[in-house]
Amino acid sequence: GNSVTQMEGPVTLSEEAFLTINCTYTATGYPSLFWYVQYPGEGLQLLLKATKADDKGSNKGFEATYRKETTSFHLEKGSVQVSDSAVYFCALSGTGGSYIPTFGRGTSLIVHP
Amino acid sequence: DTGVSQNPRHKITKRGQNVTFRCDPISEHNRLYWYRQTLGQGPEFLTYFQNEAQLEKSRLLSDRFSAERPKGSFSTLEIQRTEQGDSAMYLCASSLRDMREKLFFGSGTQLSVL
């Protein structure tokens, strides 16, 4: 079945540091890949997505590239802010006729001033 | 766009009791999903509706769980004879049929079974 593996958190960074959160997946077929973000006290919201190999999704300074050869979709940001502190979830969908997203366990990011 | 609303935010119950949660999706969204999330884990799919039809159920959805969406608008999730293992955050999400991969989530209902 489909699965998503994310790096363990929390990831703790100082403001303006470079961020990478690793995500790898297992799926049959050609899934779409997503990053969702959950800010404290709020629901998950879609951050970015990529629907085919080599696509790059980007939003709010975050980027992730769909790498089919390594089955990865790592999230990156060049300079994090305190306001980026949240839990980030990698997800996939679109295989086997189902568009129901399968989520990873989430990675907590804490950014200090 | 008033967002996805879930009630109650928190529910504490004793083992063996029945509980019911409500989800009000974004008004024009015809797809509605229920997920469960436990501490340190990501959301796990339970079931989803397209309008009033329940189209898919996860193996996680035991016989004690039932979900309805009677008029294709709000939805309820009922757990009968609750067990301590049911303690979790229950998340509702909705989406447009034509943008089915973009889910909008509510803040969830935190269930604690004592």
PDB file of C-alpha atoms in Angstrom:
ATOM      1  CA  GLY A   1       0.000   0.000   0.000  1.00  0.00           C
ATOM      2  CA  ASN A   2       0.874   3.657  -0.059  1.00  0.00           C
ATOM      3  CA  SER A   3       3.008   5.119   2.687  1.00  0.00           C
ATOM      4  CA  VAL A   4       4.935   8.271   3.504  1.00  0.00           C
ATOM      5  CA  THR A   5       8.013   8.489   5.710  1.00  0.00           C
ATOM      6  CA  GLN A   6       9.149  11.777   7.227  1.00  0.00           C
ATOM      7  CA  MET A   7      12.152  12.647   9.297  1.00  0.00           C
ATOM      8  CA  GLU A   8      11.691  12.702  13.059  1.00  0.00           C
ATOM      9  CA  GLY A   9      11.264  16.025  14.751  1.00  0.00           C
ATOM     10  CA  PRO A  10      11.398  18.436  16.266  1.00  0.00           C
ATOM     11  CA  VAL A  11      13.635  20.400  13.973  1.00  0.00           C
ATOM     12  CA  THR A  12      14.953  23.420  15.850  1.00  0.00           C
ATOM     13  CA  LEU A  13      16.499  26.310  13.910  1.00  0.00           C
ATOM     14  CA  SER A  14      17.466  29.908  14.403  1.00  0.00           C
ATOM     15  CA  GLU A  15      15.729  32.574  12.351  1.00  0.00           C
ATOM     16  CA  GLU A  16      17.146  32.913   8.804  1.00  0.00           C
ATOM     17  CA  ALA A  17      18.604  29.397   8.823  1.00  0.00           C
ATOM     18  CA  PHE A  18      18.141  27.003   5.903  1.00  0.00           C
ATOM     19  CA  LEU A  19      15.452  24.365   6.309  1.00  0.00           C
ATOM     20  CA  THR A  20      15.213  20.848   4.919  1.00  0.00           C
ATOM     21  CA  ILE A  21      12.558  18.362   5.990  1.00  0.00           C
ATOM     22  CA  ASN A  22      12.979  14.967   4.355  1.00  0.00           C
ATOM     23  CA  CYS A  23      10.089  12.972   2.917  1.00  0.00           C
ATOM     24  CA  THR A  24      10.158   9.693   1.022  1.00  0.00           C
ATOM     25  CA  TYR A  25       7.225   7.701  -0.229  1.00  0.00           C
ATOM     26  CA  THR A  26       6.150   4.245  -1.333  1.00  0.00           C
ATOM     27  CA  ALA A  27       3.343   4.002  -3.864  1.00  0.00           C
ATOM     28  CA  THR A  28       2.162   2.123  -6.899  1.00  0.00           C
ATOM     29  CA  GLY A  29       1.683   4.157 -10.011  1.00  0.00           C
ATOM     30  CA  TYR A  30       2.331   7.882 -10.198  1.00  0.00           C
ATOM     31  CA  PRO A  31       1.021   9.729  -7.153  1.00  0.00           C
ATOM     32  CA  SER A  32       0.628  13.431  -6.612  1.00  0.00           C
ATOM     33  CA  LEU A  33       2.701  14.727  -3.700  1.00  0.00           C
ATOM     34  CA  PHE A  34       1.859  17.412  -1.154  1.00  0.00           C
ATOM     35  CA  TRP A  35       3.084  19.299   1.858  1.00  0.00           C
ATOM     36  CA  TYR A  36       0.495  20.404   4.376  1.00  0.00           C
ATOM     37  CA  VAL A  37       1.217  22.704   7.322  1.00  0.00           C
ATOM     38  CA  GLN A  38      -0.521  22.945  10.673  1.00  0.00           C
ATOM     39  CA  TYR A  39       0.002  26.111  12.695  1.00  0.00           C
ATOM     40  CA  PRO A  40      -0.711  25.970  16.436  1.00  0.00           C
ATOM     41  CA  GLY A  41      -4.449  25.777  17.140  1.00  0.00           C
ATOM     42  CA  GLU A  42      -5.394  25.582  13.458  1.00  0.00           C
ATOM     43  CA  GLY A  43      -6.370  22.908  10.948  1.00  0.00           C
ATOM     44  CA  LEU A  44      -4.015  21.469   8.356  1.00  0.00           C
ATOM     45  CA  GLN A  45      -3.717  23.547   5.208  1.00  0.00           C
ATOM     46  CA  LEU A  46      -2.178  22.783   1.854  1.00  0.00           C
ATOM     47  CA  LEU A  47       1.240  24.427   1.475  1.00  0.00           C
ATOM     48  CA  LEU A  48       2.340  23.161  -1.939  1.00  0.00           C
ATOM     49  CA  LYS A  49       1.960  20.275  -4.339  1.00  0.00           C
ATOM     50  CA  ALA A  50       3.539  18.573  -7.358  1.00  0.00           C
ATOM     51  CA  THR A  51       1.668  16.248  -9.666  1.00  0.00           C
ATOM     52  CA  LYS A  52       4.385  14.634 -11.790  1.00  0.00           C
ATOM     53  CA  ALA A  53       8.055  13.763 -11.769  1.00  0.00           C
ATOM     54  CA  ASP A  54      10.501  16.698 -11.753  1.00  0.00           C
ATOM     55  CA  ASP A  55       7.729  19.190 -10.952  1.00  0.00           C
ATOM     56  CA  LYS A  56       8.613  21.755  -8.316  1.00  0.00           C
ATOM     57  CA  GLY A  57       5.913  22.984  -5.971  1.00  0.00           C
ATOM     58  CA  SER A  58       6.452  26.315  -4.261  1.00  0.00           C
ATOM     59  CA  ASN A  59       4.595  28.654  -1.912  1.00  0.00           C
ATOM     60  CA  LYS A  60       5.524  31.237   0.756  1.00  0.00           C
ATOM     61  CA  GLY A  61       9.254  30.682   0.096  1.00  0.00           C
ATOM     62  CA  PHE A  62       8.974  26.910   0.543  1.00  0.00           C
ATOM     63  CA  GLU A  63       9.884  24.535  -2.289  1.00  0.00           C
ATOM     64  CA  ALA A  64       9.815  20.794  -2.925  1.00  0.00           C
ATOM     65  CA  THR A  65      10.766  18.838  -6.044  1.00  0.00           C
ATOM     66  CA  TYR A  66       9.117  15.555  -7.042  1.00  0.00           C
ATOM     67  CA  ARG A  67      12.007  13.080  -7.464  1.00  0.00           C
ATOM     68  CA  LYS A  68      10.727   9.831  -8.911  1.00  0.00           C
ATOM     69  CA  GLU A  69      14.146   8.173  -9.046  1.00  0.00           C
ATOM     70  CA  THR A  70      14.652   8.596  -5.290  1.00  0.00           C
ATOM     71  CA  THR A  71      10.904   8.564  -4.409  1.00  0.00           C
ATOM     72  CA  SER A  72      11.412  11.761  -2.445  1.00  0.00           C
ATOM     73  CA  PHE A  73       9.728  15.138  -1.964  1.00  0.00           C
ATOM     74  CA  HIS A  74      11.925  17.064   0.473  1.00  0.00           C
ATOM     75  CA  LEU A  75      10.708  20.423   1.743  1.00  0.00           C
ATOM     76  CA  GLU A  76      13.175  23.334   1.704  1.00  0.00           C
ATOM     77  CA  LYS A  77      13.229  27.001   2.603  1.00  0.00           C
ATOM     78  CA  GLY A  78      16.212  29.263   2.295  1.00  0.00           C
ATOM     79  CA  SER A  79      15.567  31.485   5.316  1.00  0.00           C
ATOM     80  CA  VAL A  80      13.053  30.507   7.975  1.00  0.00           C
ATOM     81  CA  GLN A  81      11.127  32.919  10.173  1.00  0.00           C
ATOM     82  CA  VAL A  82       9.674  32.501  13.652  1.00  0.00           C
ATOM     83  CA  SER A  83       6.235  32.493  12.032  1.00  0.00           C
ATOM     84  CA  ASP A  84       7.153  29.282  10.163  1.00  0.00           C
ATOM     85  CA  SER A  85       7.035  27.346  13.431  1.00  0.00           C
ATOM     86  CA  ALA A  86       4.439  24.638  12.802  1.00  0.00           C
ATOM     87  CA  VAL A  87       4.017  20.947  12.064  1.00  0.00           C
ATOM     88  CA  TYR A  88       4.645  19.942   8.444  1.00  0.00           C
ATOM     89  CA  PHE A  89       3.010  16.879   6.894  1.00  0.00           C
ATOM     90  CA  CYS A  90       4.074  15.193   3.681  1.00  0.00           C
ATOM     91  CA  ALA A  91       1.286  13.402   1.803  1.00  0.00           C
ATOM     92  CA  LEU A  92       0.494  11.579  -1.411  1.00  0.00           C
ATOM     93  CA  SER A  93      -2.629  10.715  -3.356  1.00  0.00           C
ATOM     94  CA  GLY A  94      -3.928   9.650  -6.706  1.00  0.00           C
ATOM     95  CA  THR A  95      -2.918   6.000  -7.015  1.00  0.00           C
ATOM     96  CA  GLY A  96      -5.266   3.107  -7.639  1.00  0.00           C
ATOM     97  CA  GLY A  97      -8.122   5.424  -8.559  1.00  0.00           C
ATOM     98  CA  SER A  98      -8.337   6.926  -5.085  1.00  0.00           C
ATOM     99  CA  TYR A  99      -7.632  10.591  -4.505  1.00  0.00           C
ATOM    100  CA  ILE A 100      -7.715  10.270  -0.753  1.00  0.00           C
ATOM    101  CA  PRO A 101      -4.461  11.636   0.684  1.00  0.00           C
ATOM    102  CA  THR A 102      -2.179   9.416   2.767  1.00  0.00           C
ATOM    103  CA  PHE A 103      -0.182  11.423   5.296  1.00  0.00           C
ATOM    104  CA  GLY A 104       3.183  11.052   6.971  1.00  0.00           C
ATOM    105  CA  ARG A 105       3.535  11.420  10.733  1.00  0.00           C
ATOM    106  CA  GLY A 106       4.464  15.092  10.593  1.00  0.00           C
ATOM    107  CA  THR A 107       7.638  16.982  11.492  1.00  0.00           C
ATOM    108  CA  SER A 108       7.542  19.757  14.050  1.00  0.00           C
ATOM    109  CA  LEU A 109       9.580  22.862  13.212  1.00  0.00           C
ATOM    110  CA  ILE A 110      10.581  25.318  15.940  1.00  0.00           C
ATOM    111  CA  VAL A 111      12.257  28.549  14.882  1.00  0.00           C
ATOM    112  CA  HIS A 112      13.948  30.701  17.526  1.00  0.00           C
ATOM    113  CA  PRO A 113      14.537  34.457  17.133  1.00  0.00           C
TER     114      PRO A 113
ATOM    115  CA  ASP B   1     -15.335  31.027   3.008  1.00  0.00           C
ATOM    116  CA  THR B   2     -15.968  30.453   6.688  1.00  0.00           C
ATOM    117  CA  GLY B   3     -13.788  27.345   6.871  1.00  0.00           C
ATOM    118  CA  VAL B   4     -14.522  23.831   8.122  1.00  0.00           C
ATOM    119  CA  SER B   5     -16.135  23.850  11.538  1.00  0.00           C
ATOM    120  CA  GLN B   6     -16.046  20.973  14.016  1.00  0.00           C
ATOM    121  CA  ASN B   7     -17.937  20.586  17.272  1.00  0.00           C
ATOM    122  CA  PRO B   8     -17.234  20.039  20.031  1.00  0.00           C
ATOM    123  CA  ARG B   9     -13.550  20.977  20.246  1.00  0.00           C
ATOM    124  CA  HIS B  10     -13.048  18.636  23.181  1.00  0.00           C
ATOM    125  CA  LYS B  11     -15.017  15.642  24.465  1.00  0.00           C
ATOM    126  CA  ILE B  12     -14.301  13.657  27.606  1.00  0.00           C
ATOM    127  CA  THR B  13     -16.315  10.503  28.098  1.00  0.00           C
ATOM    128  CA  LYS B  14     -16.289   7.308  30.092  1.00  0.00           C
ATOM    129  CA  ARG B  15     -15.555   3.979  28.503  1.00  0.00           C
ATOM    130  CA  GLY B  16     -18.696   2.376  27.129  1.00  0.00           C
ATOM    131  CA  GLN B  17     -20.519   5.627  26.425  1.00  0.00           C
ATOM    132  CA  ASN B  18     -21.570   6.786  22.952  1.00  0.00           C
ATOM    133  CA  VAL B  19     -20.274  10.033  21.478  1.00  0.00           C
ATOM    134  CA  THR B  20     -21.198  12.029  18.385  1.00  0.00           C
ATOM    135  CA  PHE B  21     -19.156  14.677  16.596  1.00  0.00           C
ATOM    136  CA  ARG B  22     -20.341  17.157  14.025  1.00  0.00           C
ATOM    137  CA  CYS B  23     -18.573  18.641  11.012  1.00  0.00           C
ATOM    138  CA  ASP B  24     -19.781  21.566   8.922  1.00  0.00           C
ATOM    139  CA  PRO B  25     -17.759  21.722   5.698  1.00  0.00           C
ATOM    140  CA  ILE B  26     -17.198  24.718   3.461  1.00  0.00           C
ATOM    141  CA  SER B  27     -20.611  25.283   1.913  1.00  0.00           C
ATOM    142  CA  GLU B  28     -19.867  24.606  -1.753  1.00  0.00           C
ATOM    143  CA  HIS B  29     -17.643  21.584  -1.091  1.00  0.00           C
ATOM    144  CA  ASN B  30     -19.235  18.298  -2.101  1.00  0.00           C
ATOM    145  CA  ARG B  31     -16.545  15.983  -0.694  1.00  0.00           C
ATOM    146  CA  LEU B  32     -16.201  15.442   3.038  1.00  0.00           C
ATOM    147  CA  TYR B  33     -13.593  13.336   4.809  1.00  0.00           C
ATOM    148  CA  TRP B  34     -13.049  12.027   8.316  1.00  0.00           C
ATOM    149  CA  TYR B  35      -9.559  11.293   9.603  1.00  0.00           C
ATOM    150  CA  ARG B  36      -8.214  10.246  12.985  1.00  0.00           C
ATOM    151  CA  GLN B  37      -4.925  11.478  14.419  1.00  0.00           C
ATOM    152  CA  THR B  38      -3.128  10.145  17.466  1.00  0.00           C
ATOM    153  CA  LEU B  39      -0.204  11.791  19.240  1.00  0.00           C
ATOM    154  CA  GLY B  40       2.931  11.826  17.119  1.00  0.00           C
ATOM    155  CA  GLN B  41       1.189  10.395  14.081  1.00  0.00           C
ATOM    156  CA  GLY B  42      -0.233  11.855  10.923  1.00  0.00           C
ATOM    157  CA  PRO B  43      -3.913  11.828  10.023  1.00  0.00           C
ATOM    158  CA  GLU B  44      -5.291   8.353   9.204  1.00  0.00           C
ATOM    159  CA  PHE B  45      -8.195   8.107   6.780  1.00  0.00           C
ATOM    160  CA  LEU B  46     -11.506   6.833   8.146  1.00  0.00           C
ATOM    161  CA  THR B  47     -14.178   7.542   5.535  1.00  0.00           C
ATOM    162  CA  TYR B  48     -15.359  10.009   2.921  1.00  0.00           C
ATOM    163  CA  PHE B  49     -18.572  11.239   1.325  1.00  0.00           C
ATOM    164  CA  GLN B  50     -19.363  12.705  -2.020  1.00  0.00           C
ATOM    165  CA  ASN B  51     -22.533  14.681  -1.407  1.00  0.00           C
ATOM    166  CA  GLU B  52     -24.656  12.347   0.756  1.00  0.00           C
ATOM    167  CA  ALA B  53     -23.113   9.096  -0.498  1.00  0.00           C
ATOM    168  CA  GLN B  54     -20.489   7.397   1.661  1.00  0.00           C
ATOM    169  CA  LEU B  55     -18.079   6.139  -1.011  1.00  0.00           C
ATOM    170  CA  GLU B  56     -15.199   4.613   0.917  1.00  0.00           C
ATOM    171  CA  LYS B  57     -14.474   3.348   4.413  1.00  0.00           C
ATOM    172  CA  SER B  58     -11.146   2.432   5.924  1.00  0.00           C
ATOM    173  CA  ARG B  59     -10.510  -0.831   7.752  1.00  0.00           C
ATOM    174  CA  LEU B  60      -9.921   1.416  10.785  1.00  0.00           C
ATOM    175  CA  LEU B  61     -13.661   2.135  10.842  1.00  0.00           C
ATOM    176  CA  SER B  62     -14.934  -0.676  13.048  1.00  0.00           C
ATOM    177  CA  ASP B  63     -18.599  -1.587  13.476  1.00  0.00           C
ATOM    178  CA  ARG B  64     -18.767   0.757  16.450  1.00  0.00           C
ATOM    179  CA  PHE B  65     -18.193   3.744  14.168  1.00  0.00           C
ATOM    180  CA  SER B  66     -20.837   5.211  11.911  1.00  0.00           C
ATOM    181  CA  ALA B  67     -20.803   8.348   9.818  1.00  0.00           C
ATOM    182  CA  GLU B  68     -23.625  10.113   8.063  1.00  0.00           C
ATOM    183  CA  ARG B  69     -24.098  13.073   5.792  1.00  0.00           C
ATOM    184  CA  PRO B  70     -27.861  13.081   5.362  1.00  0.00           C
ATOM    185  CA  LYS B  71     -28.379  16.090   3.119  1.00  0.00           C
ATOM    186  CA  GLY B  72     -24.944  16.388   1.636  1.00  0.00           C
ATOM    187  CA  SER B  73     -24.085  19.260   3.931  1.00  0.00           C
ATOM    188  CA  PHE B  74     -22.959  18.661   7.531  1.00  0.00           C
ATOM    189  CA  SER B  75     -21.761  15.261   8.709  1.00  0.00           C
ATOM    190  CA  THR B  76     -21.797  13.378  11.989  1.00  0.00           C
ATOM    191  CA  LEU B  77     -19.430  10.715  13.255  1.00  0.00           C
ATOM    192  CA  GLU B  78     -20.746   8.495  16.044  1.00  0.00           C
ATOM    193  CA  ILE B  79     -18.695   6.112  18.147  1.00  0.00           C
ATOM    194  CA  GLN B  80     -20.678   3.571  20.139  1.00  0.00           C
ATOM    195  CA  ARG B  81     -19.406   1.830  23.275  1.00  0.00           C
ATOM    196  CA  THR B  82     -16.231   3.893  23.355  1.00  0.00           C
ATOM    197  CA  GLU B  83     -12.937   2.264  24.298  1.00  0.00           C
ATOM    198  CA  GLN B  84      -9.752   3.870  25.614  1.00  0.00           C
ATOM    199  CA  GLY B  85      -8.109   3.158  22.266  1.00  0.00           C
ATOM    200  CA  ASP B  86     -10.592   5.519  20.624  1.00  0.00           C
ATOM    201  CA  SER B  87      -8.896   8.476  22.317  1.00  0.00           C
ATOM    202  CA  ALA B  88      -7.585  10.631  19.479  1.00  0.00           C
ATOM    203  CA  MET B  89      -8.115  13.837  17.514  1.00  0.00           C
ATOM    204  CA  TYR B  90     -10.893  13.378  14.953  1.00  0.00           C
ATOM    205  CA  LEU B  91     -10.383  15.588  11.920  1.00  0.00           C
ATOM    206  CA  CYS B  92     -12.878  16.571   9.273  1.00  0.00           C
ATOM    207  CA  ALA B  93     -11.900  17.940   5.882  1.00  0.00           C
ATOM    208  CA  SER B  94     -13.746  19.005   2.773  1.00  0.00           C
ATOM    209  CA  SER B  95     -12.909  19.644  -0.858  1.00  0.00           C
ATOM    210  CA  LEU B  96     -14.430  20.466  -4.185  1.00  0.00           C
ATOM    211  CA  ARG B  97     -14.962  17.495  -6.484  1.00  0.00           C
ATOM    212  CA  ASP B  98     -12.928  19.205  -9.193  1.00  0.00           C
ATOM    213  CA  MET B  99     -10.135  20.085  -6.738  1.00  0.00           C
ATOM    214  CA  ARG B 100     -10.290  16.882  -4.777  1.00  0.00           C
ATOM    215  CA  GLU B 101      -6.609  16.878  -3.904  1.00  0.00           C
ATOM    216  CA  LYS B 102      -6.834  20.169  -2.011  1.00  0.00           C
ATOM    217  CA  LEU B 103      -8.372  19.400   1.345  1.00  0.00           C
ATOM    218  CA  PHE B 104      -9.469  22.040   3.827  1.00  0.00           C
ATOM    219  CA  PHE B 105      -9.290  20.787   7.400  1.00  0.00           C
ATOM    220  CA  GLY B 106     -11.135  21.756  10.534  1.00  0.00           C
ATOM    221  CA  SER B 107      -9.360  22.146  13.861  1.00  0.00           C
ATOM    222  CA  GLY B 108     -10.591  18.759  15.029  1.00  0.00           C
ATOM    223  CA  THR B 109     -12.426  17.238  17.987  1.00  0.00           C
ATOM    224  CA  GLN B 110     -10.161  15.886  20.727  1.00  0.00           C
ATOM    225  CA  LEU B 111     -11.726  12.776  22.292  1.00  0.00           C
ATOM    226  CA  SER B 112     -10.533  11.451  25.641  1.00  0.00           C
ATOM    227  CA  VAL B 113     -12.001   8.156  26.844  1.00  0.00           C
ATOM    228  CA  LEU B 114     -11.465   7.537  30.555  1.00  0.00           C
TER     229      LEU B 114
END
